[in-house]
Amino acid sequence: MSAVMQEAAPQGAAAMVEVEGLRKQFRVRGAGFGAPAKVVHAVSGVSFSLQAGQTLGIVGESGCGKSTLARLLMGLIPADDGRVSIAGANLSQDAASLKALRRRMQMVFQDSFASLNPRLTIEDAIMFGPRVHGVPPDEARARCHRLLERVGLDPARFAGRYPHEVSGGQRQRVNIARALALQPQVVLFDESVSALDKSVEIQVLNLLRDLKEEFGLTYLFISHDLNVVQYISDVVMVMYLGKVVEIGPAEVLYERPAHPYTRALLASMPSMDPQRRTLQAPISGDPPSPIDPPSGCRFRTRCPHAAPVCGEREPALVDAQSGGARAACHLLDTASGHPLAGKELS
Amino acid sequence: MSTTVSPIALPAAAAAVTPGYWSQVLRRLLRDPVSVLCLVVLAAIVCGAVFAPWLAPGDPTVGSVIKRLKPVGTPGHLLGTDELGRDMLTRLLYGGRVSLLMGTVPVALALLIGGALGMVAGFAGGRVNAVIMRATDVLFAFPSVLLAVAIAGALGAGVGNTLLALTIVLIPPILRVAESATTQVRALDFIEAARATGADDFTILRVHVFSNVIGPVFVYATSLLSVAIIMAAGLSFIGLGAKPPTPEWGLMLNTLRNALYSQPLLAALPGVLIFAVSLCFNLLADGLRSAMEVR
């Protein structure tokens, strides 16, 4: 797989998904009577671009803004600031253009049961999207049956069933068929395989790979499971407290992680090889609250290499010396003033 | 398949689904002996009311001075006669028409209005929700019977006004149930998935919210039928419902109360019917609730 990054692509070549400075804050009521409202910084300036046909894996701990990012990308919640464009078209909150854009990008949710209406049969659930977009009933039904067959469910047996009458893995296949029913170019998976059994998970992942080839899809794959992300992604983006800390080609990022947080995350990934022992201490504790994120580098409170400069200035995404990845850490910038900057860390 | 005027119309989806679930519910309901008994009793009373002109032995408004307050079992008057010598069986059959009408129509209207408003309030949330729910709370502040009496009193007696008064009284509780059911459904992922397809609010409300809210709201409305029957009879009893020559169970209960000592069985008959109908509706609502619970 070629390491296609935004800088690797020639300027002007349209990316399938382009995100610039995306920002979202939520207001929450303070604790106690009359307490001032607090602001949760869920997504704070996320930018990336993704070429057609690639898979971007988005990883991070719970609460790092992955799901908020998904909802922002889908236009389900309005962004405070920033720009999302899909296949060159801007995602705006204007209803008509939003509806047209919906067809290009679809989403598969984590909870396979909650994301299907319990009162609709599988067939009706899949047909809903195409019908909304004016596809005649017969054609929508035919498309639904083709897709059910494609995701490995016999339409004759499954079309008339209700969601509670099929297993979790089958339900997630239904959700995939539903997402594909609108013939999108981009599909976003928000922890879509996390709730499945390991054996079912790999079947679904292989199905996703096949579907991507067959329909020429571009994937955004959100997960907390580093193994799954490594398996399916071309490019991986690591998020921490609403910010991108590192983004790069999967093989580079997994081999030579540049950011201390990425290293810690990878260190906490259990290896299948007993000879390959974890040398670095896995990350400890919980991430700080996104209500009051640390100044400067948001990871500094848990970073083993934190220096005074980390609390003063926020690191920008820079090319890591180790390869094609880009990471936001003062250690990588010799001009940052960090005492260990530019030095090889153990 | 009906031809669709706009791309958002989805008659196929709604039509294909509802029978599947509801026929299952009906099958389960018919397996419950209590519900079946209630259905039979109610069907008999409703048939009696509907076919009163053919079933009744006499005229409900024509009496005879010499045949007043005959006991139950008098030849020619199977259930006796009332204080004006009118045949009781005839009046009970005809009375069912007005009583059942005053019990069911307000519930149906309140289900329509309260259900729709509740779904809108629950789905829209925010300011729309606040306006609708606070307005409902104002109606809720009054005890329901008192409110019905006040409205019926202000509008004047008569069947139409009673219907209106009862409808107004029944809207708030149904609205609340619909609102809370909608609020629960709204938070589920499938609503968000529907939004992600680009469906507008009305379509989501009609296809995805309605199919999940109608169950609990309908069961609740069934349980209100008994309340409505009793309230309608109560309004007539105190002279705010049906007007005198009209045969109506609550009104009959009132006019016969002077005969309570001389002909207690006779005087109790309308009350027995009110009780039977309201009990049957209540038990039926219970049966329906358990029939719908199974997923």
JSON list of N, CA and C in Angstrom, two decimals, chain A residues 46 86 92 112 120 145 197 261 269 296 314 322-323 340:
[
{"chain": "A", "resi": 46, "resn": "VAL", "atom": "N", "xyz": [-9.93, 19.56, 14.09]},
{"chain": "A", "resi": 46, "resn": "VAL", "atom": "CA", "xyz": [-9.45, 18.34, 13.43]},
{"chain": "A", "resi": 46, "resn": "VAL", "atom": "C", "xyz": [-9.39, 18.59, 11.92]},
{"chain": "A", "resi": 86, "resn": "ILE", "atom": "N", "xyz": [-17.09, 16.36, 0.91]},
{"chain": "A", "resi": 86, "resn": "ILE", "atom": "CA", "xyz": [-17.10, 14.98, 0.46]},
{"chain": "A", "resi": 86, "resn": "ILE", "atom": "C", "xyz": [-17.20, 14.98, -1.05]},
{"chain": "A", "resi": 92, "resn": "SER", "atom": "N", "xyz": [-22.94, 21.43, 4.19]},
{"chain": "A", "resi": 92, "resn": "SER", "atom": "CA", "xyz": [-23.46, 22.62, 4.86]},
{"chain": "A", "resi": 92, "resn": "SER", "atom": "C", "xyz": [-24.73, 22.22, 5.59]},
{"chain": "A", "resi": 112, "resn": "SER", "atom": "N", "xyz": [-26.00, -2.59, 16.95]},
{"chain": "A", "resi": 112, "resn": "SER", "atom": "CA", "xyz": [-26.74, -3.08, 15.79]},
{"chain": "A", "resi": 112, "resn": "SER", "atom": "C", "xyz": [-28.23, -3.15, 16.08]},
{"chain": "A", "resi": 120, "resn": "LEU", "atom": "N", "xyz": [-39.93, -2.30, 12.22]},
{"chain": "A", "resi": 120, "resn": "LEU", "atom": "CA", "xyz": [-39.82, -2.44, 10.77]},
{"chain": "A", "resi": 120, "resn": "LEU", "atom": "C", "xyz": [-39.12, -3.75, 10.44]},
{"chain": "A", "resi": 145, "resn": "HIS", "atom": "N", "xyz": [-32.84, -6.66, -1.86]},
{"chain": "A", "resi": 145, "resn": "HIS", "atom": "CA", "xyz": [-32.59, -8.10, -1.91]},
{"chain": "A", "resi": 145, "resn": "HIS", "atom": "C", "xyz": [-31.19, -8.41, -2.43]},
{"chain": "A", "resi": 197, "resn": "ASP", "atom": "N", "xyz": [-18.78, -10.79, 18.40]},
{"chain": "A", "resi": 197, "resn": "ASP", "atom": "CA", "xyz": [-17.84, -11.85, 18.80]},
{"chain": "A", "resi": 197, "resn": "ASP", "atom": "C", "xyz": [-16.62, -11.78, 17.89]},
{"chain": "A", "resi": 261, "resn": "TYR", "atom": "N", "xyz": [1.96, 9.49, 22.92]},
{"chain": "A", "resi": 261, "resn": "TYR", "atom": "CA", "xyz": [0.66, 8.89, 23.18]},
{"chain": "A", "resi": 261, "resn": "TYR", "atom": "C", "xyz": [0.44, 7.66, 22.30]},
{"chain": "A", "resi": 269, "resn": "MET", "atom": "N", "xyz": [-1.25, -2.50, 23.61]},
{"chain": "A", "resi": 269, "resn": "MET", "atom": "CA", "xyz": [-1.90, -3.48, 22.74]},
{"chain": "A", "resi": 269, "resn": "MET", "atom": "C", "xyz": [-1.28, -4.84, 23.01]},
{"chain": "A", "resi": 296, "resn": "GLY", "atom": "N", "xyz": [-1.66, 24.05, 26.52]},
{"chain": "A", "resi": 296, "resn": "GLY", "atom": "CA", "xyz": [-0.58, 23.55, 25.68]},
{"chain": "A", "resi": 296, "resn": "GLY", "atom": "C", "xyz": [-0.91, 22.21, 25.09]},
{"chain": "A", "resi": 314, "resn": "GLU", "atom": "N", "xyz": [1.05, 25.02, 22.35]},
{"chain": "A", "resi": 314, "resn": "GLU", "atom": "CA", "xyz": [0.42, 23.84, 21.80]},
{"chain": "A", "resi": 314, "resn": "GLU", "atom": "C", "xyz": [1.23, 23.36, 20.60]},
{"chain": "A", "resi": 322, "resn": "SER", "atom": "N", "xyz": [10.84, 10.09, 11.71]},
{"chain": "A", "resi": 322, "resn": "SER", "atom": "CA", "xyz": [10.91, 8.65, 11.51]},
{"chain": "A", "resi": 322, "resn": "SER", "atom": "C", "xyz": [10.29, 8.19, 10.21]},
{"chain": "A", "resi": 323, "resn": "GLY", "atom": "N", "xyz": [9.51, 9.01, 9.55]},
{"chain": "A", "resi": 323, "resn": "GLY", "atom": "CA", "xyz": [8.89, 8.53, 8.32]},
{"chain": "A", "resi": 323, "resn": "GLY", "atom": "C", "xyz": [7.72, 9.38, 7.89]},
{"chain": "A", "resi": 340, "resn": "LEU", "atom": "N", "xyz": [14.44, 17.60, 25.24]},
{"chain": "A", "resi": 340, "resn": "LEU", "atom": "CA", "xyz": [14.74, 16.33, 24.59]},
{"chain": "A", "resi": 340, "resn": "LEU", "atom": "C", "xyz": [14.44, 16.35, 23.10]}
]
